[in-house]
Short mmCIF file of C-alpha atoms in Angstrom, two decimals:
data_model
loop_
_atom_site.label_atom_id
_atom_site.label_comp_id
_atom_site.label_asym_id
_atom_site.label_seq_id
_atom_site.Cartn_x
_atom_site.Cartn_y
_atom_site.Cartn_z
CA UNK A 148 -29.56 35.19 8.21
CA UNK A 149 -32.96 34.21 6.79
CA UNK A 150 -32.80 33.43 3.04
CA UNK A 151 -35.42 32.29 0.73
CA UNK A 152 -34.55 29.60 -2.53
CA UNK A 153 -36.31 31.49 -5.83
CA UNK A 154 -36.57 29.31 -8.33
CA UNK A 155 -36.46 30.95 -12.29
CA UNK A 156 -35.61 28.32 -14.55
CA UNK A 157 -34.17 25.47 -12.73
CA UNK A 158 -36.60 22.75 -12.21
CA UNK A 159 -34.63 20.17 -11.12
CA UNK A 160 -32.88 19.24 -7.71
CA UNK A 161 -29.57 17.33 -9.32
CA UNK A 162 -26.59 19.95 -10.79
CA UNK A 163 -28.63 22.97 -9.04
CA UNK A 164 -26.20 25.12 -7.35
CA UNK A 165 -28.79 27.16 -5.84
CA UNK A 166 -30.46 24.86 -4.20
CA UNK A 167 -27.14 23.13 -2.84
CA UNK A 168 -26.28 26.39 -1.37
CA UNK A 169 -29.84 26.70 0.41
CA UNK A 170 -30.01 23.05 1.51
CA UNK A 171 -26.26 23.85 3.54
CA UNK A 172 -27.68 27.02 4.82
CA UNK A 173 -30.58 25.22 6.36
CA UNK A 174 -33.24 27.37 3.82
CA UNK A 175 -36.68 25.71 4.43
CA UNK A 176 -38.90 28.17 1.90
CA UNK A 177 -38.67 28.70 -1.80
CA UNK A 178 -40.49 30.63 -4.28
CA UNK A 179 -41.81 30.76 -7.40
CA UNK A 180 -43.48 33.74 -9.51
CA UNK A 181 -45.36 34.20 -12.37
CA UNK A 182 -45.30 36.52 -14.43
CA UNK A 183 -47.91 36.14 -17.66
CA UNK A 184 -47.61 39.62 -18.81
CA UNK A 185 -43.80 39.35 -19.30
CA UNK A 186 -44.26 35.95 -20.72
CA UNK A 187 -46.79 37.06 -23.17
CA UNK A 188 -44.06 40.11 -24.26
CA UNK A 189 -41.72 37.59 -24.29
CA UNK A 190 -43.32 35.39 -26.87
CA UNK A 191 -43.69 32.20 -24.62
CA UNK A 192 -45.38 29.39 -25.97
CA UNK A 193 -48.42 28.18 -23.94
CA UNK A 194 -47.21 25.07 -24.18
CA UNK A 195 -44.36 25.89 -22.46
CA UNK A 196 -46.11 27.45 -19.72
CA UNK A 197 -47.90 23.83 -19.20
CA UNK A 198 -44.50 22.34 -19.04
CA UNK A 199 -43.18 24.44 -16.60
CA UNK A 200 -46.72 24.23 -14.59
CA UNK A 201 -46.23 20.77 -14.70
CA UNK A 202 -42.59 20.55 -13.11
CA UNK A 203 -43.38 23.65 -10.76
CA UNK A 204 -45.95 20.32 -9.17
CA UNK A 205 -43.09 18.05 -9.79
CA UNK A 206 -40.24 20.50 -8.06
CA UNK A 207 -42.32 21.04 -5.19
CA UNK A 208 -42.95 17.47 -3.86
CA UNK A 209 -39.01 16.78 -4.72
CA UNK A 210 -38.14 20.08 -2.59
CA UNK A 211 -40.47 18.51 0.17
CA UNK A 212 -38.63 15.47 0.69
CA UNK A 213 -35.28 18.39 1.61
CA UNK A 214 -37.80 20.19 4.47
CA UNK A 215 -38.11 23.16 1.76
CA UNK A 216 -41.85 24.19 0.97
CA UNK A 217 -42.73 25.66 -2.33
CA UNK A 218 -44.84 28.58 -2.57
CA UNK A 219 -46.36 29.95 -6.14
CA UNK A 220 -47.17 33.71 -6.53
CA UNK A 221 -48.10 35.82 -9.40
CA UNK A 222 -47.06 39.08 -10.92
CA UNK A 223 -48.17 40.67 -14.25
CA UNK A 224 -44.43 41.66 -15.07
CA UNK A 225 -41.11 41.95 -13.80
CA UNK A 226 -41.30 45.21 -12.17
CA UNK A 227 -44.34 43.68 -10.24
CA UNK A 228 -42.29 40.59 -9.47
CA UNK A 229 -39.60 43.01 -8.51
CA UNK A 230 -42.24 44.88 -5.79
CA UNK A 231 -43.91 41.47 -4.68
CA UNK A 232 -40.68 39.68 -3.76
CA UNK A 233 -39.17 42.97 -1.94
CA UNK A 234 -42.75 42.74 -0.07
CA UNK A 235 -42.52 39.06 0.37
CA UNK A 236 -39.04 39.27 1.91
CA UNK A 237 -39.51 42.31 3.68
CA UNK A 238 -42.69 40.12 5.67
CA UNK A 239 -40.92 37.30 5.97
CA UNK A 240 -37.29 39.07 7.66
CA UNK A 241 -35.61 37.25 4.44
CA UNK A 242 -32.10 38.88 3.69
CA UNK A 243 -30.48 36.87 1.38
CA UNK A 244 -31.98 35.39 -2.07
CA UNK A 245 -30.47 32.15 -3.78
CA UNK A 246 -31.24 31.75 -7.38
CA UNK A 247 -29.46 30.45 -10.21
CA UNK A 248 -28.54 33.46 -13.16
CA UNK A 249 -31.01 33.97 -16.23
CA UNK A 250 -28.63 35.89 -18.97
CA UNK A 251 -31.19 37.72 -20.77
CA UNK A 252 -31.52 41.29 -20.63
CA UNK A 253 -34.88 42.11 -18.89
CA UNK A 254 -34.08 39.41 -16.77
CA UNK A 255 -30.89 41.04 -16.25
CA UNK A 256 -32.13 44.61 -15.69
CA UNK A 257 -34.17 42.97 -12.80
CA UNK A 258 -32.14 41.07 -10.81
CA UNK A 259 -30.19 44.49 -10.26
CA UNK A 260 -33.35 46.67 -9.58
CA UNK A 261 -33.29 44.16 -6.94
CA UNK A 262 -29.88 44.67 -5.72
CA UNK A 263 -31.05 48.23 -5.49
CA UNK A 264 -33.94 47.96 -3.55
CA UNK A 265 -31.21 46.14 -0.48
CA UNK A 266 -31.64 42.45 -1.56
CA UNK A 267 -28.95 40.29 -1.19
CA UNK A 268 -29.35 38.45 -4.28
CA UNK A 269 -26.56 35.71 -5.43
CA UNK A 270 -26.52 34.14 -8.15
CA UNK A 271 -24.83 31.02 -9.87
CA UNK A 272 -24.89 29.89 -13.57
CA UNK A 273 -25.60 26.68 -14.29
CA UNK A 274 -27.23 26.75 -17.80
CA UNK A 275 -24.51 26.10 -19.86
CA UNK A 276 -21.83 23.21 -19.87
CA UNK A 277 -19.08 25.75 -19.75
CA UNK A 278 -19.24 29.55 -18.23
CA UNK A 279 -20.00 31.75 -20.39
CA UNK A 280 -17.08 33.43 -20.80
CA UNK A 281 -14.64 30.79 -20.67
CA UNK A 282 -13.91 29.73 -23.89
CA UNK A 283 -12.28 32.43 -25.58
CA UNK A 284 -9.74 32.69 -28.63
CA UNK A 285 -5.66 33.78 -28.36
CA UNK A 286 -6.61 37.65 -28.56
CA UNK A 287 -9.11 37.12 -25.08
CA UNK A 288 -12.50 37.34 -27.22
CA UNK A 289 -15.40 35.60 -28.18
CA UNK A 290 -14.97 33.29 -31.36
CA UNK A 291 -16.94 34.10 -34.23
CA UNK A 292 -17.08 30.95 -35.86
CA UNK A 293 -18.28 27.74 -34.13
CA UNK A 294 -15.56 24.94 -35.41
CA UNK A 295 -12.98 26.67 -33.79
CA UNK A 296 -14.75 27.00 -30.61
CA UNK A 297 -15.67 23.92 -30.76
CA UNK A 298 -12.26 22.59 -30.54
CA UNK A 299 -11.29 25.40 -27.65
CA UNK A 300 -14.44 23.79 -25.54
CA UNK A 301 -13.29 19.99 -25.76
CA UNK A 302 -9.53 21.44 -24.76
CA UNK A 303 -10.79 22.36 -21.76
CA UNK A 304 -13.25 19.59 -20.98
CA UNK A 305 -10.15 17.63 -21.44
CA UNK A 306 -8.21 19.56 -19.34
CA UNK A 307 -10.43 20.66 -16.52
CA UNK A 308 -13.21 17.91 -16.81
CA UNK A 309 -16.94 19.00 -16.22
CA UNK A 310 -18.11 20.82 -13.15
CA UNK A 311 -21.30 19.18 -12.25
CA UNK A 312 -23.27 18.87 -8.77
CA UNK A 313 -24.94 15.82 -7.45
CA UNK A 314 -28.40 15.05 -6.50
CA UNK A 315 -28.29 15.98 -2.45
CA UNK A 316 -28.27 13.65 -0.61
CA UNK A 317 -31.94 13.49 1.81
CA UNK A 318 -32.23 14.41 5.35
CA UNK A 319 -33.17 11.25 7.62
CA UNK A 320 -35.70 13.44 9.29
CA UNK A 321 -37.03 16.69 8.57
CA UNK A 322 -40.01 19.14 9.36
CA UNK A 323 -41.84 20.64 7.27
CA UNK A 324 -43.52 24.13 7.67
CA UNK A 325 -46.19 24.46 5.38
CA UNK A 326 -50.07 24.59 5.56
CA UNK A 327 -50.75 22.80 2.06
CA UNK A 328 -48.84 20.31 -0.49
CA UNK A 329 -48.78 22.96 -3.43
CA UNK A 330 -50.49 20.37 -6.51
CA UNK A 331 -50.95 20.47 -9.77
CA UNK A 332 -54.45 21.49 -9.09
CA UNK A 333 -53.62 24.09 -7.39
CA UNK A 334 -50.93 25.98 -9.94
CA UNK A 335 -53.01 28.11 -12.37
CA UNK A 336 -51.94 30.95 -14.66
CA UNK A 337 -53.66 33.51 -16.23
CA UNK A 338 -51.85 32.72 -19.50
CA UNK A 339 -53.77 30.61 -22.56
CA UNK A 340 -53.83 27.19 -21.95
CA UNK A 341 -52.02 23.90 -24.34
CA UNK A 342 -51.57 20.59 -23.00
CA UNK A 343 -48.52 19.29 -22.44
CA UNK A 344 -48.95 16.27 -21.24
CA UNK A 345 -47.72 14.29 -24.17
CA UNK A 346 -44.44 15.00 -23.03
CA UNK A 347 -43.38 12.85 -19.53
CA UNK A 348 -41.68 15.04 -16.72
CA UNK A 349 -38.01 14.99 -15.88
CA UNK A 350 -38.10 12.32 -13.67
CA UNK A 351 -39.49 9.94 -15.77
CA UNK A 352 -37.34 11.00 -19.03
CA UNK A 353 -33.99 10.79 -16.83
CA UNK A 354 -35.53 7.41 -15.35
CA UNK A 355 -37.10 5.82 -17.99
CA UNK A 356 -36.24 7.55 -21.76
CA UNK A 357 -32.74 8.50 -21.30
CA UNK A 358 -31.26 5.11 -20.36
CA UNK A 359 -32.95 3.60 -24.06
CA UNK A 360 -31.19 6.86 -25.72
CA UNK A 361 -27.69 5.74 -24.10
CA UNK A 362 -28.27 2.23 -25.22
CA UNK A 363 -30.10 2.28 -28.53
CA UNK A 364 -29.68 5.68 -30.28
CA UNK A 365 -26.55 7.46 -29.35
CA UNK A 366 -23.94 5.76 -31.48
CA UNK A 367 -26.34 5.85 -34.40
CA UNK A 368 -27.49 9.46 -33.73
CA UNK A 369 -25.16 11.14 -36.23
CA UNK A 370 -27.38 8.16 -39.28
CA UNK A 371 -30.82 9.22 -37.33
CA UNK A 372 -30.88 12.38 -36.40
CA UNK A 373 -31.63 14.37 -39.57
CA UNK A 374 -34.86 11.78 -40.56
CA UNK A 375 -37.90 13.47 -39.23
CA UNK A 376 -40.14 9.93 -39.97
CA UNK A 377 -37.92 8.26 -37.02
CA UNK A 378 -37.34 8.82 -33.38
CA UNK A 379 -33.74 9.91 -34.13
CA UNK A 380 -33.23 12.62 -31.83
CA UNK A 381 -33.17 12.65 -27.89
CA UNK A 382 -35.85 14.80 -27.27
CA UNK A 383 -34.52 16.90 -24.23
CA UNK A 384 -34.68 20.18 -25.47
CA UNK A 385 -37.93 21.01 -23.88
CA UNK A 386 -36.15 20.09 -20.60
CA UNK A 387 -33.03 21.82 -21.13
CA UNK A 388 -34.94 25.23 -22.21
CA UNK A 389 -36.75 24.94 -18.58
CA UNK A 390 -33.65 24.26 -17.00
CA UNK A 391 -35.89 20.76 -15.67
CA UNK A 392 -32.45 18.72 -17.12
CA UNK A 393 -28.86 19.86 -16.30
CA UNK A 394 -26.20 20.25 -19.51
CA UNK A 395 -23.35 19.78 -17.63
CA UNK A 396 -25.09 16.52 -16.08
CA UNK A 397 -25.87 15.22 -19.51
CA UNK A 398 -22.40 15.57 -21.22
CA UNK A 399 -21.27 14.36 -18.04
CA UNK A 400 -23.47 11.00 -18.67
CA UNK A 401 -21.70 11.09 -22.01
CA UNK A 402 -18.54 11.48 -21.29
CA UNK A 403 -18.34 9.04 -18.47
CA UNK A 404 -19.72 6.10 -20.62
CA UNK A 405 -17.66 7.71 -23.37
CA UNK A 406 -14.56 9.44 -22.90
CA UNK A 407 -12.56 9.17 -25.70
CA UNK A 408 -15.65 11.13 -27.38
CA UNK A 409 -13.78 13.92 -26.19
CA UNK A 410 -10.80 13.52 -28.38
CA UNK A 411 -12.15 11.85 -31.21
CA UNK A 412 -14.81 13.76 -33.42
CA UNK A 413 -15.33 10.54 -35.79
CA UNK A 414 -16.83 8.77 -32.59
CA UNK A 415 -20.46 7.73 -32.97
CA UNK A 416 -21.51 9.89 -29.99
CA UNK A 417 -19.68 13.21 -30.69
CA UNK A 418 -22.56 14.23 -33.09
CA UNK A 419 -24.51 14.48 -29.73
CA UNK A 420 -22.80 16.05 -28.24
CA UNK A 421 -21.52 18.31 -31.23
CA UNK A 422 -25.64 19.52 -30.57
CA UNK A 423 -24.64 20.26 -27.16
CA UNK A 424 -21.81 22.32 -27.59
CA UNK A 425 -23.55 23.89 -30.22
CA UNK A 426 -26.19 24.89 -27.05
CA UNK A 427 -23.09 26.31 -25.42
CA UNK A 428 -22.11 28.36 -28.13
CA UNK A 429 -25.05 30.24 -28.58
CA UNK A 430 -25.14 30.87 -24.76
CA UNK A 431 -21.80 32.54 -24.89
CA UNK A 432 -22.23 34.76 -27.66
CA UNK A 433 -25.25 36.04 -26.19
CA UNK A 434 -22.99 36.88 -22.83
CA UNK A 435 -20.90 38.34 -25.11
CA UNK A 436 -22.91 40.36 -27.38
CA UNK A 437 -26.03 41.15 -25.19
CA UNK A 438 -27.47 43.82 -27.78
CA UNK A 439 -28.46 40.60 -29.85
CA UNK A 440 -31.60 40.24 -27.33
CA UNK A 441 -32.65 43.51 -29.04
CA UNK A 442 -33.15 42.06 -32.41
CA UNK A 443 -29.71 43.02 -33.89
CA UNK A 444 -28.01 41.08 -36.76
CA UNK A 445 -24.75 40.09 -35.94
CA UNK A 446 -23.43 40.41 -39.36
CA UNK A 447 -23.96 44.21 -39.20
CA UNK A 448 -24.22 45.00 -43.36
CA UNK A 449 -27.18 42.31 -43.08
CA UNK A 450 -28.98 44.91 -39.96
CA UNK A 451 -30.99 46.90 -42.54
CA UNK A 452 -31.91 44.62 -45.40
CA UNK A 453 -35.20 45.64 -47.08
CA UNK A 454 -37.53 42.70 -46.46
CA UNK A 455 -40.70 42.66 -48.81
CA UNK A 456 -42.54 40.90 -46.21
CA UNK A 457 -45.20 39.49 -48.15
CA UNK A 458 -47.93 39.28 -45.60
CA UNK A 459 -50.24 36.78 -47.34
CA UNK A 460 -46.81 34.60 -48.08
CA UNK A 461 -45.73 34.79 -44.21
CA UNK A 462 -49.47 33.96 -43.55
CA UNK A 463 -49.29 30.61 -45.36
CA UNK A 464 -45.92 29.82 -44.81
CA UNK A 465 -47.35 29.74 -40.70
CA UNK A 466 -50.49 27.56 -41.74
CA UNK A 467 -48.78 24.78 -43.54
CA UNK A 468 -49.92 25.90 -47.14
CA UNK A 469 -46.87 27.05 -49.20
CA UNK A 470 -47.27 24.31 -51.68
CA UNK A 471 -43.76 22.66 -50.98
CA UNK A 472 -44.56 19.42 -48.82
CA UNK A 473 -41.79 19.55 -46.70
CA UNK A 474 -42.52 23.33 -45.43
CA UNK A 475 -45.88 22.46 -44.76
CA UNK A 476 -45.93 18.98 -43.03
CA UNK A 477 -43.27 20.55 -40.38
CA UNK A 478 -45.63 23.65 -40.27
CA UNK A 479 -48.39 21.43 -39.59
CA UNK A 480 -46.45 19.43 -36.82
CA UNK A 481 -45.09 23.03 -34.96
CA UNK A 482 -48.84 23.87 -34.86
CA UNK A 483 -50.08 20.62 -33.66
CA UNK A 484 -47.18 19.53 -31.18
CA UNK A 485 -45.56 22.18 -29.93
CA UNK A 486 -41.85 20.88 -31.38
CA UNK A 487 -40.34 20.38 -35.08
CA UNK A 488 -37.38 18.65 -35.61
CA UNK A 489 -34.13 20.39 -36.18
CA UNK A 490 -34.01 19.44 -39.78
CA UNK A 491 -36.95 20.86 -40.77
CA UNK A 492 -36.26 24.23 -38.62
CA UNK A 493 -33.28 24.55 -41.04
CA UNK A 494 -35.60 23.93 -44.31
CA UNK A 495 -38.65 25.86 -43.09
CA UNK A 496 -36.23 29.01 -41.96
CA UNK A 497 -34.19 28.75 -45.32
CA UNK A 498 -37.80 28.66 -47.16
CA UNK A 499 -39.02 31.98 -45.12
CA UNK A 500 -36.09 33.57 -45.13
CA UNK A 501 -34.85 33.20 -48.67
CA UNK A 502 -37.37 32.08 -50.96
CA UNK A 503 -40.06 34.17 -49.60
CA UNK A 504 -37.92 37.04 -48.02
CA UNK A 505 -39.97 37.25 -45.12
CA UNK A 506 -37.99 39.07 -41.97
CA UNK A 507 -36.21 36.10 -39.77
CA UNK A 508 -37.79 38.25 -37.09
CA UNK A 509 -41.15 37.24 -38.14
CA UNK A 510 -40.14 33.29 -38.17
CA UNK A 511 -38.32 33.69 -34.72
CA UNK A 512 -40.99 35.24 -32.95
CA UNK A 513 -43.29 32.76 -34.59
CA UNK A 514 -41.14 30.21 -33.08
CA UNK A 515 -41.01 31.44 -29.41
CA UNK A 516 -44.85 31.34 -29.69
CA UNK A 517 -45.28 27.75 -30.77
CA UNK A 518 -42.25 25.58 -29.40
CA UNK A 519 -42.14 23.64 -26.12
CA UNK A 520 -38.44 24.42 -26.16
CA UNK A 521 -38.30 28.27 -27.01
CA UNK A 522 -34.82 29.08 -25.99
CA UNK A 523 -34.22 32.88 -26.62
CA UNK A 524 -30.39 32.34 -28.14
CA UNK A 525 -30.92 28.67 -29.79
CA UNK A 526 -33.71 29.87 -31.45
CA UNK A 527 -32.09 33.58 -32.46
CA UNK A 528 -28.85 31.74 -33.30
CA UNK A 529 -30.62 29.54 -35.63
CA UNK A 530 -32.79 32.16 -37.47
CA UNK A 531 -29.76 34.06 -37.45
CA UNK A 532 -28.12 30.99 -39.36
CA UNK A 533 -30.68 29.99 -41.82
CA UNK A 534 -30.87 33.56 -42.67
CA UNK A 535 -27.31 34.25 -43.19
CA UNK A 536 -27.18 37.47 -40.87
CA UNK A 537 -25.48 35.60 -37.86
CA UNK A 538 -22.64 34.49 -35.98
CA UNK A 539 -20.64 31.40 -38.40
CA UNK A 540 -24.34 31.66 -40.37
CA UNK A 541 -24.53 29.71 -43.74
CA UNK A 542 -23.61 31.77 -46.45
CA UNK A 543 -26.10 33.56 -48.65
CA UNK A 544 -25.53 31.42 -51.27
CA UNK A 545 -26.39 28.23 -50.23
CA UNK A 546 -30.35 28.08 -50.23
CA UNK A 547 -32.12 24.77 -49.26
CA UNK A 548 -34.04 23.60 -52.09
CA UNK A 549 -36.96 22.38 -50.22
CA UNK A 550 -37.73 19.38 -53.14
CA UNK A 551 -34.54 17.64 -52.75
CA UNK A 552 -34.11 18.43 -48.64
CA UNK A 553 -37.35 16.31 -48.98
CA UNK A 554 -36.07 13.16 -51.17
CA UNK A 555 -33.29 13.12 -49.32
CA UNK A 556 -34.82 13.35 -45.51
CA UNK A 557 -38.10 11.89 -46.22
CA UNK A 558 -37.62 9.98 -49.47
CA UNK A 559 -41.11 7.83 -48.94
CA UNK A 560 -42.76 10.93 -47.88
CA UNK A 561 -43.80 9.27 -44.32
CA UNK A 562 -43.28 12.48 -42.39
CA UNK A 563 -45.07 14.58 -45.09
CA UNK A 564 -48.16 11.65 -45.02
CA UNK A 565 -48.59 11.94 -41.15
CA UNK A 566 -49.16 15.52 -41.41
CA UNK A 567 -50.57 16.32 -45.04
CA UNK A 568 -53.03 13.14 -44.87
CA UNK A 569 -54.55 14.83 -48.35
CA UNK A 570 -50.91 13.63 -50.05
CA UNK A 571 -51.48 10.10 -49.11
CA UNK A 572 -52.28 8.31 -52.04
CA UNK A 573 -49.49 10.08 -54.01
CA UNK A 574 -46.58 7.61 -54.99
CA UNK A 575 -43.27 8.32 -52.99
CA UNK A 576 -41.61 9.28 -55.91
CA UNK A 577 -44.06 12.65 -56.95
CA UNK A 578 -44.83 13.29 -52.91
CA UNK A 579 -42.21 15.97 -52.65
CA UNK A 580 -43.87 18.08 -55.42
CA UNK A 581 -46.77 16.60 -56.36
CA UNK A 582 -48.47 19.19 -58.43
CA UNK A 583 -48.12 17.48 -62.19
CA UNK A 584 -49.19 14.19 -60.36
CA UNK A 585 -52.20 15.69 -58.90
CA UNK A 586 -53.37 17.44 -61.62
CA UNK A 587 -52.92 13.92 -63.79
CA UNK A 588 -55.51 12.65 -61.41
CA UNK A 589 -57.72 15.78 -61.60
CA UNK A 590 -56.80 16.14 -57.71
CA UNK A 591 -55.50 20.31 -58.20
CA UNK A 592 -57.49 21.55 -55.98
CA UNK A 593 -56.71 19.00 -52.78
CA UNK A 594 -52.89 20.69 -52.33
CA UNK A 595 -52.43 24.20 -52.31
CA UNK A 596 -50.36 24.77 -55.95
CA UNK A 597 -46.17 26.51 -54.56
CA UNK A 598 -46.79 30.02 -53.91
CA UNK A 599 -43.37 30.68 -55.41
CA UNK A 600 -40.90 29.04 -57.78
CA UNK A 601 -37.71 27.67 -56.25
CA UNK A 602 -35.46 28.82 -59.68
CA UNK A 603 -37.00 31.71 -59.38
CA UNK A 604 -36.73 32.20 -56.21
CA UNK A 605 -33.39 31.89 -55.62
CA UNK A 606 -32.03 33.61 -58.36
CA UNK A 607 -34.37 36.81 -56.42
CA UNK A 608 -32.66 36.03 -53.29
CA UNK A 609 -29.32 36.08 -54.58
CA UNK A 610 -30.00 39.21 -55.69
CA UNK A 611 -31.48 40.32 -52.65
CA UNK A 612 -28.50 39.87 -50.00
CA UNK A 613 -26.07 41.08 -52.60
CA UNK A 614 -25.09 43.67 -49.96
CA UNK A 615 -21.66 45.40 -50.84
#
């Protein structure tokens, strides 16, 4: 039977099921399509859309050296993508699709319109360390609080080990039947345009970056990690939300130089991969409670809370000009990189969300527009935290103050001087509100003055999500 490889979001040729499956069935064709219009209603970052551009050139000379030639197409949407691949296939005498499983709705909703036109699509899952679905409580369901599954998850690791395929091995000879090496020339989309460039590919993190992260940062990530000055963090999360690095091959990495990690939460690298379970548990609830794609709370009294939604407040809160260093330096660096550390997506969401009551919506979809490594259900999952309307979300209660988040992450202020260059002569100690300093120096106008008071506002939000 003639089958075609359709790659999604799974850029990478080690731990990629689908492809193993097409190499053994002697597949030499694979496929890729576009589709900017669903993107765009999707709220993908263009930077993003570089990224993936960038490994679509990258996946296609690796799938070359296996005899498989990559072809790019475009579609406006998924029901076009739907229509062009049942044309494609239908040319072509292809049968039988191999792809690896996207768990979103729409993406959902068309993988079974093409079941219906008479495709024989299969899928496997391989974006999450665990199935989705596998880790449930004594009662058969879904945990609703993340220590506990936490502890369920490294049970089974420890029982059943990780599941994770190797890089395949290359054919001696091959032939390959193609008219022209697909480049990254040659890859264009009608989608706006943001460099990524800054960021290396795949090959050359898992090559080059990730063995210094093994050596020199993992035992001390759980010291490093929340300091946005330092390179604390490992950086793959633009990887991982392209599907260009495998989960289950990194935890895999970990475990094997590592394994008591798994029974022993005081180790140096279980705050790693604490983050990557973490990943996982967002993944499952959204298997489990699909109607969160929609925009629902998961704490249902929280579904209908009545948001001012200050527009001029969420306006300034997006540009970097709230008043409150902190907030606006990691503004500033979302808008200028593409990324923000996860510290400062905690104290930037907490700001939004309770001192200016803004909708999480509004910050999430804000978010997905900016970030190299929108992920629909980290990114909902952690709105849905910082706002308290989520799954094991923090309580109401506890608001960030954004003042001593900074003195405590920042304390010199070098974060907030990289990216608010108009705070650099003011002393570390007055950096993290500098308003009395400035206006001792007749500098008021150089730093927009806090467009709300943190007392103030917290005793409003308090108030606010009250909800009986």
């Amino acid at each position: 039977m003639s089958a075609l490889l359709w790659l999604r979001r799974d850029f990478r040729v080690h731990d990629n099921p689908a492809l193993t499956e097409a190499l053994r069935l002697g597949v030499k064709q694979a496929l890729f399509i576009a589709t900017p219009g669903q993107w765009q209603h999707h709220d993908m970052a263009p930077i993003k859309v570089d990224l993936i551009r960038r490994h679509l050139a990258l996946m296609a000379s690796q799938l070359k050296e296996y005899g498989i030639a990559l072809q790019v197409l475009s579609a406006a949407d998924y029901t076009q993508q739907v229509n062009l691949l049942n044309h494609f296939c239908q040319r072509q005498g292809i049968k039988l699709l191999l792809a690896n499983s996207e768990p979103e709705l729409d993406e959902v909703i068309r993988d079974k319109q093409l079941l219906d036109v008479g495709l024989d699509l299969r899928l496997w899952q391989n974006d999450t360390i665990l199935p989705p679905g596998s880790v449930r409580n004594q009662q058969g369901e879904m945990f609703k609080v993340f220590t506990p599954f936490k502890k369920a998850w490294l049970k089974l690791v420890a029982s059943s080990g990780i599941e994770c395929l190797p890089t395949p091995a290359k054919p001696s000879t091959l032939v390959l039947q193609t008219t022209a090496d697909l480049t990254l020339e040659s890859i264009e989309f009608d989608y706006p345009k943001v460099d990524s460039s800054r960021w290396p590919d795949s090959a050359q993190v898992m090559e080059n970056l990730l063995p210094s992260f093994w050596e020199d940062k993992l035992l001390d990530y759980a010291e490093r990690r929340d300091f946005p000055a330092i390179k604390g963090t490992s950086g793959l999360s633009p990887y991982l939300a392209i599907g260009a690095i495998s989960p289950r091959w990194l935890a895999l990495q970990l475990v094997q130089r590592h394994p008591e990690v798994i029974y022993d939460m005081q180790h140096g690298a279980f705050s790693w991969l604490n983050e990557l379970i973490w990943r996982d548990f967002y993944k499952h609830l959204l298997f489990h409670f699909p109607e969160l794609i929609k925009g629902k709370s998961f704490q249902p009294k929280y579904q209908s809370l009545p948001w001012p939604n200050n527009q001029a407040h969420f306006q300034a809160w997006c540009e970097g000009r709230t008043g409150y260093p902190i907030v606006d330096a990691a503004m500033k660096q979302l808008r200028h990189t593409g990324w923000m550390h996860n510290r400062l997506r905690m104290i930037v969401a907490s700001f939004l969300t309770k001192h200016l009551l803004v909708d999480w919506h509004w910050g999430e979809r804000f978010f997905m527009q900016h970030l190299i490594d929108g992920d629909f259900s980290a990114n909902n999952g952690g709105w849905q935290w910082a706002a308290s309307t989520g799954c094991d979300a923090q309580p109401y209660f506890r608001i960030f103050n954004p003042i001593t988040q900074s003195q405590k992450f920042d304390p010199q202020g070098q974060f907030i001087r990289k990216y608010l260059p108009e705070l650099n002569d003011v002393p570390d100690k007055q950096i993290h509100f500098p308003h009395e300093y400035l206006e001792s120096q007749g500098k008021m106008g150089s730093y927009p003055a806090p467009i709300v008071d943190h007392k103030a506002a917290r005793l409003r939000a308090l108030a606010f999500y009250k909800v009986e």
